[in-house]
Coordinates of C-alpha atoms in Angstrom, one line a residue:
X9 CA 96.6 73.2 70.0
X10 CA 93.4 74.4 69.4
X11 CA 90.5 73.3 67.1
X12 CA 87.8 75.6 66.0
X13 CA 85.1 75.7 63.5
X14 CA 84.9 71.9 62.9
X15 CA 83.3 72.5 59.5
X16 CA 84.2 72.7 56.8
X17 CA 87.2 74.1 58.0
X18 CA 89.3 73.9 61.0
X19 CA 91.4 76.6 62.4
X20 CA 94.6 75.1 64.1
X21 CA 96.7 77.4 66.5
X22 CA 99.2 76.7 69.7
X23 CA 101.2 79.6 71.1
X24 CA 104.6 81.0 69.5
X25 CA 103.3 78.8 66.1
X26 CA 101.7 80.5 62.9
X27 CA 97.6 79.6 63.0
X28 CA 96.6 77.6 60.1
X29 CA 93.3 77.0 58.6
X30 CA 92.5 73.5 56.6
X31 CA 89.5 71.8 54.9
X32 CA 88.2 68.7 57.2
X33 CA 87.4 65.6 55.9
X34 CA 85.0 63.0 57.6
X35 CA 87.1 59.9 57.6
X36 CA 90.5 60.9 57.3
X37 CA 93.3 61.2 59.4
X38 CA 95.0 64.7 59.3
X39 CA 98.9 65.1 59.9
X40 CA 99.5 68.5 60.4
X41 CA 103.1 70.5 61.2
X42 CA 102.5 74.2 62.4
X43 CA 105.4 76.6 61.4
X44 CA 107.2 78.6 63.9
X45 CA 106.0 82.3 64.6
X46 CA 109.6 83.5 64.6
X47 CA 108.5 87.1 65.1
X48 CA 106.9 86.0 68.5
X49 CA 109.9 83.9 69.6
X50 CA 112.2 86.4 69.1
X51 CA 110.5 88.8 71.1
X52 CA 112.2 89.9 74.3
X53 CA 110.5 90.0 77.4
X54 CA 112.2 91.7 80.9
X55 CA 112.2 89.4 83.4
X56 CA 113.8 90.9 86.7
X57 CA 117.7 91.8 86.0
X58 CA 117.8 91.0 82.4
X59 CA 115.7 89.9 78.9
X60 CA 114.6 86.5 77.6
X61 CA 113.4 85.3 74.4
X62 CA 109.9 84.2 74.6
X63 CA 111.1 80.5 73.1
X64 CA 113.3 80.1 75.7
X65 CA 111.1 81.2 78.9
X66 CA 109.7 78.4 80.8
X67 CA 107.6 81.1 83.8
X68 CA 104.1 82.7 83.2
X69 CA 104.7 86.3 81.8
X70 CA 102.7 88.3 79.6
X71 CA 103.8 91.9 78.1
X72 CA 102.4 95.3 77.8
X73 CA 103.3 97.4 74.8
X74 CA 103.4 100.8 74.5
X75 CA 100.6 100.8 71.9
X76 CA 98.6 99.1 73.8
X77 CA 99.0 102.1 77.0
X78 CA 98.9 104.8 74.2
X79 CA 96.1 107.1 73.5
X80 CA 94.0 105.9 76.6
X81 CA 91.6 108.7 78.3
X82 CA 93.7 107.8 81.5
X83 CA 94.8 109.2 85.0
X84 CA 97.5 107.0 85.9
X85 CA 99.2 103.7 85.1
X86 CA 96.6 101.2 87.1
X87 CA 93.3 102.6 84.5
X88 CA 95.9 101.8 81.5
X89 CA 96.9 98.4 82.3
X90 CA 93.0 97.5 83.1
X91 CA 92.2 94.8 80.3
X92 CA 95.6 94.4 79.2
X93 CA 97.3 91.1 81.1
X94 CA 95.2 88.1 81.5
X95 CA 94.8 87.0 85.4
X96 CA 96.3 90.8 86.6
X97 CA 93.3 92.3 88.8
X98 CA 93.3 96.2 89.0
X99 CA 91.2 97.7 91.7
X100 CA 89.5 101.2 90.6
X101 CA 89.6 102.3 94.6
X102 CA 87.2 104.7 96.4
X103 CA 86.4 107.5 93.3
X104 CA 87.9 110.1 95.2
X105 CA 90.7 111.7 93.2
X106 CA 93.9 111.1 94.9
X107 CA 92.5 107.3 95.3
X108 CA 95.2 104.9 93.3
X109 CA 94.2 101.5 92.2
X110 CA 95.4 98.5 93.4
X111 CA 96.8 95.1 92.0
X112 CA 96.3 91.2 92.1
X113 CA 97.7 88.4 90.7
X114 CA 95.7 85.5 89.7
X115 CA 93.5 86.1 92.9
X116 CA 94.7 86.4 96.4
X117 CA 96.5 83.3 98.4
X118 CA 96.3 84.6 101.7
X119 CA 93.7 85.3 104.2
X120 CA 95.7 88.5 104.5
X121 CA 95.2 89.0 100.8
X122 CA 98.6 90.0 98.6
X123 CA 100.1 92.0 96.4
X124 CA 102.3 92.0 93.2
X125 CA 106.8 93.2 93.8
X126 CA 106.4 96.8 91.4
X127 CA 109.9 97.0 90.1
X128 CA 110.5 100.2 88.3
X129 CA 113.4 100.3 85.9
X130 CA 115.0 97.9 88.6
X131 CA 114.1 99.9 91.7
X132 CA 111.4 98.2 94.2
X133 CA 109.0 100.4 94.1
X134 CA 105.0 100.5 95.0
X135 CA 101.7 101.0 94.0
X136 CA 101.3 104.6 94.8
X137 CA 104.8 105.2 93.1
X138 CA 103.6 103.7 89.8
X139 CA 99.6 104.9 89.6
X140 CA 101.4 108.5 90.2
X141 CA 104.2 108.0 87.2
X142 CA 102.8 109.6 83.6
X143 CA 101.6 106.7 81.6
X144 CA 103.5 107.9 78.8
X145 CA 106.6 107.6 79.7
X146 CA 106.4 103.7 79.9
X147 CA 107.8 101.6 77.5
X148 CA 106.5 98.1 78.7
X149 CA 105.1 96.4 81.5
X150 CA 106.0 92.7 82.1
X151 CA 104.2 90.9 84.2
X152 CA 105.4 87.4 86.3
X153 CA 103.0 85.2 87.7
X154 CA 104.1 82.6 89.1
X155 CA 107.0 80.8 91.8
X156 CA 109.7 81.4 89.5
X157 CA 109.5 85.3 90.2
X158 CA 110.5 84.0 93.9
X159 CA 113.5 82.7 92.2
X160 CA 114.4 86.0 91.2
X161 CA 113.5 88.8 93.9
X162 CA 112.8 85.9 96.7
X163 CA 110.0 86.1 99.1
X164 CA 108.5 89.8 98.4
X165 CA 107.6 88.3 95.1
X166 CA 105.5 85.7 96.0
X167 CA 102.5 87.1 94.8
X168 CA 103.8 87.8 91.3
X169 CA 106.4 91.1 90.2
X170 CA 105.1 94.0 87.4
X171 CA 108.2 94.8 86.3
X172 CA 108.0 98.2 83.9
X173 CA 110.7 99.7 82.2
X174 CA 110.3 103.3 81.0
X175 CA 111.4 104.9 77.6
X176 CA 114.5 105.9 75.9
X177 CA 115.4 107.4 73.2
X178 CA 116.0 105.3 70.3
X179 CA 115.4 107.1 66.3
X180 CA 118.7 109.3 65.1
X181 CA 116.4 112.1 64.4
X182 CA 115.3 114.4 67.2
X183 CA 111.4 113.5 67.8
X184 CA 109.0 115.6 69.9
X185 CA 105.3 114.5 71.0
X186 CA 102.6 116.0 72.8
X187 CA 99.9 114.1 74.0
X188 CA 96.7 115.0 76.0
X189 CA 93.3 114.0 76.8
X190 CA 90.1 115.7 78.6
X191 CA 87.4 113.3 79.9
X192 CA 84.5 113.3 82.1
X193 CA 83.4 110.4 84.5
X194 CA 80.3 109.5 86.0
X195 CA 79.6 107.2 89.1
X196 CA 78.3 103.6 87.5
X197 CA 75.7 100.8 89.1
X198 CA 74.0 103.6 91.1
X199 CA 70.9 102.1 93.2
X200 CA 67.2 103.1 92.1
X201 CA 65.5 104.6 95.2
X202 CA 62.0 104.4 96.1
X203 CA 61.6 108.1 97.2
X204 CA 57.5 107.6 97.2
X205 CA 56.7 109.3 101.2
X206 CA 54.2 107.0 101.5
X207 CA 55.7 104.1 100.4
X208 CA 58.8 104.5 102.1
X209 CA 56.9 105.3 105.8
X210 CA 54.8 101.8 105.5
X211 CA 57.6 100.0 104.8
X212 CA 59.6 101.4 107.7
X213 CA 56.9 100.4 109.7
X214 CA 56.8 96.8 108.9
X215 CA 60.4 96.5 108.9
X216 CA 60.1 97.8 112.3
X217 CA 57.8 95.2 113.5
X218 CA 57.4 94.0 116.6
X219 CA 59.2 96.2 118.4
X220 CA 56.7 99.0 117.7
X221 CA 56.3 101.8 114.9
X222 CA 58.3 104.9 113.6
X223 CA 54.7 106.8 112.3
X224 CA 51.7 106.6 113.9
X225 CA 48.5 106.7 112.0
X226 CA 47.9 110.5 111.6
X227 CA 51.8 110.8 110.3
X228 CA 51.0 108.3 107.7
X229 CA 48.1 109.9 106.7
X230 CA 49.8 113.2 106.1
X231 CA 52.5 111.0 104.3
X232 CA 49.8 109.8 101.8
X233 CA 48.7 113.2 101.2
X234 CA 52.2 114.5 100.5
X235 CA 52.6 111.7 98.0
X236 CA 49.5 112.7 96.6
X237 CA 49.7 116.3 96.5
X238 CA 53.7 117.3 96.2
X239 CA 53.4 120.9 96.6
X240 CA 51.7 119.7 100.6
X241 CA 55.1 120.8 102.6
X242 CA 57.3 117.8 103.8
X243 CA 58.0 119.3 107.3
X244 CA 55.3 117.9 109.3
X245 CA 55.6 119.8 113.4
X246 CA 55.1 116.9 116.3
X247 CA 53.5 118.0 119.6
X248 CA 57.1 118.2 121.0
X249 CA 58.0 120.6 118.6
X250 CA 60.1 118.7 116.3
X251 CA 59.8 118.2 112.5
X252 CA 59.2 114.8 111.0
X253 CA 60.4 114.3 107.2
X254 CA 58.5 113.1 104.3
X255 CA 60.5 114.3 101.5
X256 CA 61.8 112.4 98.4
X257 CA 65.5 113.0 98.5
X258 CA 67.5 110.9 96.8
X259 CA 70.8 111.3 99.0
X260 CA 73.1 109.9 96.6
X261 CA 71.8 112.6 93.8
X262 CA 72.1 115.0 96.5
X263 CA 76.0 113.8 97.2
X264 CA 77.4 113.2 93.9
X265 CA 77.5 115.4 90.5
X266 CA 76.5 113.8 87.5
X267 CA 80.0 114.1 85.8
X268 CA 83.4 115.3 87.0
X269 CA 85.9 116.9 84.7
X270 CA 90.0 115.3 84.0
X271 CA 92.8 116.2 82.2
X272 CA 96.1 114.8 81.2
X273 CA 98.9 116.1 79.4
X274 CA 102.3 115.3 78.3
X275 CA 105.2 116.5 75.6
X276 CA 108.6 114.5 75.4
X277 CA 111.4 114.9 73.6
X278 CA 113.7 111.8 72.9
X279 CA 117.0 111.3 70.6
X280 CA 119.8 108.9 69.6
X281 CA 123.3 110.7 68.6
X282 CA 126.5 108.5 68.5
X283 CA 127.6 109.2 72.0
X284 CA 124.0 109.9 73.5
X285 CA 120.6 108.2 74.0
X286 CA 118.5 111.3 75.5
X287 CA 114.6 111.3 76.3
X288 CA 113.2 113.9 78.4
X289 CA 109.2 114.4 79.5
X290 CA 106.9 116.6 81.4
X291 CA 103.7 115.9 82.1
X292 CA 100.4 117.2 84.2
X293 CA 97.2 115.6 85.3
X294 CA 94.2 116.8 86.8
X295 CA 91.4 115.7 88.5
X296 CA 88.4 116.6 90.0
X297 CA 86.5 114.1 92.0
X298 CA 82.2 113.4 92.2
X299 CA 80.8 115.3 95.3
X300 CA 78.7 118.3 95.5
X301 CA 79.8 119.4 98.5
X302 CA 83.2 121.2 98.9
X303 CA 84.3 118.8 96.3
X304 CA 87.8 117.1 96.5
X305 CA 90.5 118.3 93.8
X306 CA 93.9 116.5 92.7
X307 CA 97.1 118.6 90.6
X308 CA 100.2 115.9 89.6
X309 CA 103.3 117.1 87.6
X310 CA 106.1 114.9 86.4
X311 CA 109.4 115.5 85.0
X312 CA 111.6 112.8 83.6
X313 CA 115.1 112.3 82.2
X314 CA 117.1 109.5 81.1
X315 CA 120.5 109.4 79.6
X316 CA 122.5 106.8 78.6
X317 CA 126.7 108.0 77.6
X318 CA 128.8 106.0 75.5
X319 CA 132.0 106.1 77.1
X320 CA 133.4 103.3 74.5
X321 CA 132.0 100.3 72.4
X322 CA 131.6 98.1 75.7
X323 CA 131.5 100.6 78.3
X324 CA 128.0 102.8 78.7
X325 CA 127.1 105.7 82.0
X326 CA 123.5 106.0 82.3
X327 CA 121.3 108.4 84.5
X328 CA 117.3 108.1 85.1
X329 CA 116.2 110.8 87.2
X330 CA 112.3 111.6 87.9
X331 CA 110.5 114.0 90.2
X332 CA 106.6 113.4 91.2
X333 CA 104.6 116.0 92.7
X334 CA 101.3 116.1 93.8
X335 CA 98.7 118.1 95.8
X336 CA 95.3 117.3 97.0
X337 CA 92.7 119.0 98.7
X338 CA 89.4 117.5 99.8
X339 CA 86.6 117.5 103.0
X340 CA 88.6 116.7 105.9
X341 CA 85.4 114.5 107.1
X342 CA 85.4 112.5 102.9
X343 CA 86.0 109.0 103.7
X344 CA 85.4 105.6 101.9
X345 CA 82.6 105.0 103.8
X346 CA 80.7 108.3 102.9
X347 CA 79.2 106.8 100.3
X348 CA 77.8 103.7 102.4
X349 CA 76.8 106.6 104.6
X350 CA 74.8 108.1 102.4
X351 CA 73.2 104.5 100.8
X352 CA 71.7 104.2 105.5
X353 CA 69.6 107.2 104.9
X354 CA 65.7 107.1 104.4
X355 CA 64.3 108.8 101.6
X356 CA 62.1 110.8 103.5
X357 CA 64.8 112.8 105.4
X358 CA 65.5 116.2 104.1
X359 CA 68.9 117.8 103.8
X360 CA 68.1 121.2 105.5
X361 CA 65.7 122.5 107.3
X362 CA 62.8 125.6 106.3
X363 CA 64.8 127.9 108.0
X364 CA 68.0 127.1 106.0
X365 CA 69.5 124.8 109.0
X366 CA 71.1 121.9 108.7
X367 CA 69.0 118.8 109.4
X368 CA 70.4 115.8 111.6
X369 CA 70.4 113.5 109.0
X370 CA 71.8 116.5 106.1
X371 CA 74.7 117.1 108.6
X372 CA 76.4 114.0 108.4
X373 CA 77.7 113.5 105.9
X374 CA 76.6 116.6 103.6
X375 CA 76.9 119.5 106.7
X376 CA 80.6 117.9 107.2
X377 CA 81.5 117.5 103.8
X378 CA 80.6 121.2 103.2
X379 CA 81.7 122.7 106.3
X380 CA 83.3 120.4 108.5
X381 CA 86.6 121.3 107.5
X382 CA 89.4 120.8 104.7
X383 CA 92.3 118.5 104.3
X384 CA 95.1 119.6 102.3
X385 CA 98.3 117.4 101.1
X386 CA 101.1 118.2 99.2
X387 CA 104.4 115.0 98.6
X388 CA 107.0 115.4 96.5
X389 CA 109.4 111.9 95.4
X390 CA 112.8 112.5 93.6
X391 CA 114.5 109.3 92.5
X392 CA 118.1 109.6 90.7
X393 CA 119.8 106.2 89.5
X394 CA 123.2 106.4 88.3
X395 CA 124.3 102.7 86.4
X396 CA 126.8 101.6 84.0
X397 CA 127.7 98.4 82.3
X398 CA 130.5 96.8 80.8
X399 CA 130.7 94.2 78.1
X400 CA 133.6 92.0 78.7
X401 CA 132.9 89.8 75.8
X402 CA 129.9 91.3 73.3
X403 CA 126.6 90.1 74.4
X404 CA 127.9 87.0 76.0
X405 CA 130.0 88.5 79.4
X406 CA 129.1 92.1 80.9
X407 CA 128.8 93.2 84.0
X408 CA 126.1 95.8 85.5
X409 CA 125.4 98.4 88.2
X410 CA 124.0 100.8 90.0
X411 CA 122.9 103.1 93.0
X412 CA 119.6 104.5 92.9
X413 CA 118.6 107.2 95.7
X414 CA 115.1 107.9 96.2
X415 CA 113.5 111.0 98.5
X416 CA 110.1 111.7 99.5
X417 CA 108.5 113.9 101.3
X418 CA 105.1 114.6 102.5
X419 CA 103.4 117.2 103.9
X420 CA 99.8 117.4 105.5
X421 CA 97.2 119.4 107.2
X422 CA 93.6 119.6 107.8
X423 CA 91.2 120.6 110.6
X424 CA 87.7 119.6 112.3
X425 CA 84.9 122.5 112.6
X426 CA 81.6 122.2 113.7
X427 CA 78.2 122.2 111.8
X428 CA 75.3 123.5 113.3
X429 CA 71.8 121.4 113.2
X430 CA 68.4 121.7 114.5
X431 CA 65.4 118.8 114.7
X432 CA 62.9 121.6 114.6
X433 CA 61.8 125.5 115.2
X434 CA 62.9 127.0 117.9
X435 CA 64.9 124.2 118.7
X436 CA 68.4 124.2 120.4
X437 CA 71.0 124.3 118.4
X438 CA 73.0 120.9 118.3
X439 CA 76.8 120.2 116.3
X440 CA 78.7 118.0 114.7
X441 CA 82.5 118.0 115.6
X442 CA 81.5 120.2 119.0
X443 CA 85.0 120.7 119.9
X444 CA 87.6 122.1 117.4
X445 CA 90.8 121.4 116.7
X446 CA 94.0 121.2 114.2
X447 CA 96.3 119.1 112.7
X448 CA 99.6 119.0 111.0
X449 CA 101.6 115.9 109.9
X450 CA 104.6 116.4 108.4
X451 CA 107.0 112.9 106.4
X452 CA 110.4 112.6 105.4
X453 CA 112.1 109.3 104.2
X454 CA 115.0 108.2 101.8
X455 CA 115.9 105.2 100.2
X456 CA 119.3 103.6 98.6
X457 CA 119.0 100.7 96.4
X458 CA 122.6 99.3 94.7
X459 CA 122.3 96.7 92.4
X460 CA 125.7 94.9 90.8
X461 CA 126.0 91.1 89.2
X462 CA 127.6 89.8 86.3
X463 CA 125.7 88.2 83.5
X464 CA 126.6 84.9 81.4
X465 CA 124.3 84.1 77.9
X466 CA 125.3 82.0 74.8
X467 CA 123.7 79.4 72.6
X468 CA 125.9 76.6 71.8
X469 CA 124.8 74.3 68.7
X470 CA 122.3 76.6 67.6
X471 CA 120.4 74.5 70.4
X472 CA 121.7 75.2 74.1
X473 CA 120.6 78.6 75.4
X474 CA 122.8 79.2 78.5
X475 CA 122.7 82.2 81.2
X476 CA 124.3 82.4 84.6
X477 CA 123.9 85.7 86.5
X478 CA 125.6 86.3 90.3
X479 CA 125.2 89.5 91.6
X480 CA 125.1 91.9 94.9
X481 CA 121.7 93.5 96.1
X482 CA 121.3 96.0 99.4
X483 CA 118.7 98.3 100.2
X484 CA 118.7 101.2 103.1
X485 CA 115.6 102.8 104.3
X486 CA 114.8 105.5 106.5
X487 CA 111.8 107.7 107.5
X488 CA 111.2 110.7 109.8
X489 CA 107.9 111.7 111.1
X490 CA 106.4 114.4 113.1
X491 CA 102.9 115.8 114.0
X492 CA 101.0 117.9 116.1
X493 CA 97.4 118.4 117.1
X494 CA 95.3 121.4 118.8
X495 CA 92.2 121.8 120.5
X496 CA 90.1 124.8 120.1
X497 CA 90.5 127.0 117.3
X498 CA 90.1 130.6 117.7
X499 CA 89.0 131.2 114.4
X500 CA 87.6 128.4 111.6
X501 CA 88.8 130.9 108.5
X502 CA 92.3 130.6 110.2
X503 CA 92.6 127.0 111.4
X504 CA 96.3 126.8 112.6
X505 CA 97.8 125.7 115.5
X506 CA 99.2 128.6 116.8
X507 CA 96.1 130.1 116.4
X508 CA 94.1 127.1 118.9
X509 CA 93.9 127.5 123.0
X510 CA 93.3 123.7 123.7
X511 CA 95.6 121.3 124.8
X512 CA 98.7 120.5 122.4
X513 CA 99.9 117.1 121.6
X514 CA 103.2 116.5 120.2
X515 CA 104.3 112.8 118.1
X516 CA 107.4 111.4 116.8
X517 CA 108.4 108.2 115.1
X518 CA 111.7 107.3 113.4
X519 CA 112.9 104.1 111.8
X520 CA 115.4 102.4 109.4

């Protein structure tokens, strides 16, 4: 228990008991009996292949509730459940919009980090497969943290399992919602750079001491008078015919957009007849990531149905069938080091050139963001699970299965073109990605999950909870890839293979 506000009164709580608040006396001895929060102990939580009271669970687990995932300005389910379980870490990821945050459990345990078991409606899962889900269709999200998870699922578990359980329907009356949401982000913690020419030149110089200096004495005097005087160009022409910088770019401004623009939207309709539990959902999500250049763009639509048939009083048919697809399309050169990329380059640099050209320092990463080429990827996932269950004895003997069969595939090209650059006039022309070439990756794989066990629970004396549970678990996996590659493209507006001359390379990888 816990005591707070030692005077004049003292608020006394312990978990699953009613908080109470009393007078305190100096002097006296207090005997004090907390009442049972029945509500909170009679709450069911899912833990792996079956629901517990909260009284009678002995594991760390915490819950998510719908209300608490509801009306959140949200892209997917690792931004919803931010904030929401004590000691579960979500990583944000890279910014760009097809990035997907990850998860931790109370820290990681291994020098090769870790990461939680996902379990979707019973189905191992993973990240990507959850973050991509519509947030609205989940019902609740348990979360177990500790070795008895192990005791459940075995070793895959061993850093913790979210276990999340979609929605059904449930009212008698036929109940349709639409949800959406349009927000706008903005990158956070951005550094304050000194962009002052002469400033930045000095202190370039001392940092390069001893080993020499960057501008002599005549360059540093024209840096002083372009800080002085900004209309002074910032192109100052060397002997050799080259241009030294003394702008004040701010490469990050120059990068990133101040906001980026997202969507989400979602309708489902959901209904409890005597025979039928129905809920059906569509939903769509948009994104649009932060760069300036050729900027990266993200489209996700989800369908969702689950049914649940009353064959008899003790005998239910279920279905849960969902499709995810997504396509992204993006810089083929974006990476999640562009950023740090763009945090290594000196103020005084300038993007392009008088003459409109690419500068060296401009074309990586800017030229290649904007012309270097474009990625494109398109994945589609179907997952059907077909289950029943049978009660033997009502709610003390049934028995449960099911097969779930999950497909994905993915689909992928992009290509590398080069970007032009010069370090002054009349100055050969130099590139970036000199030699040009194609790519196409193409993903299938498939999955089979089939779950069966039989489940024993009663109380005995009002006092003695018992449950027994043996069961049959297998999983099948296979994958199919292929890709191919080719060297010089004829044409940039038409970057296909069969439109390349270069040498061809040709991979293939299979595996169950």
């Amino acid at each position: 228990p816990s005591l707070n506000n030692p005077a004049p009164f003292a608020t006394i709580s312990s978990p699953g008991f009613k908080a109470q608040q009393i007078k305190a006396a100096s002097g006296k001895n207090l005997v004090i009996t907390l009442e049972e929060d029945t509500e909170v102990l009679d709450e069911v939580v899912v833990v792996g292949y079956g629901i517990q009271k909260k009284a009678n669970l002995s594991g760390a687990v915490s819950t998510v509730e719908t209300k608490q995932l509801e009306n959140r300005p949200v892209l997917n389910v690792g931004q919803a459940l931010q904030g929401t379980v004590a000691n579960l870490n979500v990583t944000v990821g890279t910014g760009q919009a097809i990035s997907t945050p990850t998860f931790n459990i109370r820290g990681y345990n291994s020098l090769n980090g870790g990461s939680p078991l996902i379990v979707i409606d019973g189905v191992a899962s993973d990240a990507g497969q959850l973050n991509r889900m519509n947030p609205n269709d989940i019902a609740s999200v348990s979360v177990l943290k500790d070795a008895a998870s192990c005791a459940i699922y075995g070793a895959k578990a061993a850093y913790g399992v979210i276990l999340v359980t979609t929605k059904s329907g449930k009212d008698e009356k036929l109940s349709i919602n639409y949800n959406n949401n349009f927000s706008f982000k903005q990158n956070t913690m951005m550094p304050e750079i000194v962009t002052d020419p002469y400033t930045v030149a000095t202190m370039r110089n001392q940092a390069y001491y001893p080993w020499g200096t960057i501008y002599d004495d005549k360059q540093l005097e024209y840096a002083k008078m372009v800080s002085e005087d900004p209309t002074i160009s910032p192109y100052y022409l060397t002997p050799e015919g080259t241009y030294k910088y003394f702008g004040r770019t701010d490469w990050v401004d120059e990068c990133y957009r101040n906001f980026a623009f997202s969507t989400n939207h979602s309708v489902d309709i959901s209904g409890k007849t005597e025979k039928l539990d129905y809920y059906f959902s569509a939903g769509y999500n948009y994104d649009k990531g932060m760069l300036e250049y050729n900027n990266d763009t993200y489209n996700r639509y989800n369908i969702n149905s689950k049914l649940n048939f009353k064959i008899s009083k003790n005998w239910n048919i279920y279905n849960n069938t969902s499709l995810t697809t997504y396509d992204y399309k993006a810089p083929t050169n974006l990476s999640s080091s562009t950023f740090w990329e763009i945090n290594r380059l000196s103020p005084l640099d300038m993007p392009k050139n008088p003459d409109g050209t690419w500068t060296s320092a401009g074309s990586n990463p800017l030229g290649l963001l904007a012309e270097g080429g474009n990625w494109k990827k398109y994945e589609t996932l179907i997952r059907t699970q077909f289950g029943t269950r049978l009660d033997i004895i009502k709610d003390v003997l049934f028995l449960q299965g099911s097969i779930t069969y999950t497909t994905n595939k993915s689909r992928q090209q992009w290509f590398y073109a080069p970007v032009a650059y010069t370090d002054g006039p009349n100055r050969p022309i130099q590139y970036r990605n000199e030699v040009t070439s194609a790519y196409a990756d193409a993903g299938d794989s498939k999955d089979i999950y089939i779950d069966a066990y039989a489940t024993f629970h009663k109380t005995f004396a009002q006092k003695h909870d018992v449950t027994a549970m043996i069961g049959f678990n297998q999983e099948e996996y296979a994958y199919y890839n292929h890709n191919l590659s080719r060297k010089d493209l004829i044409s940039t507006s038409v970057p296909g293979i069969g439109l390349a001359t270069g040498d061809m390379n040709v991979g293939e990888s299979m595996g169950s």
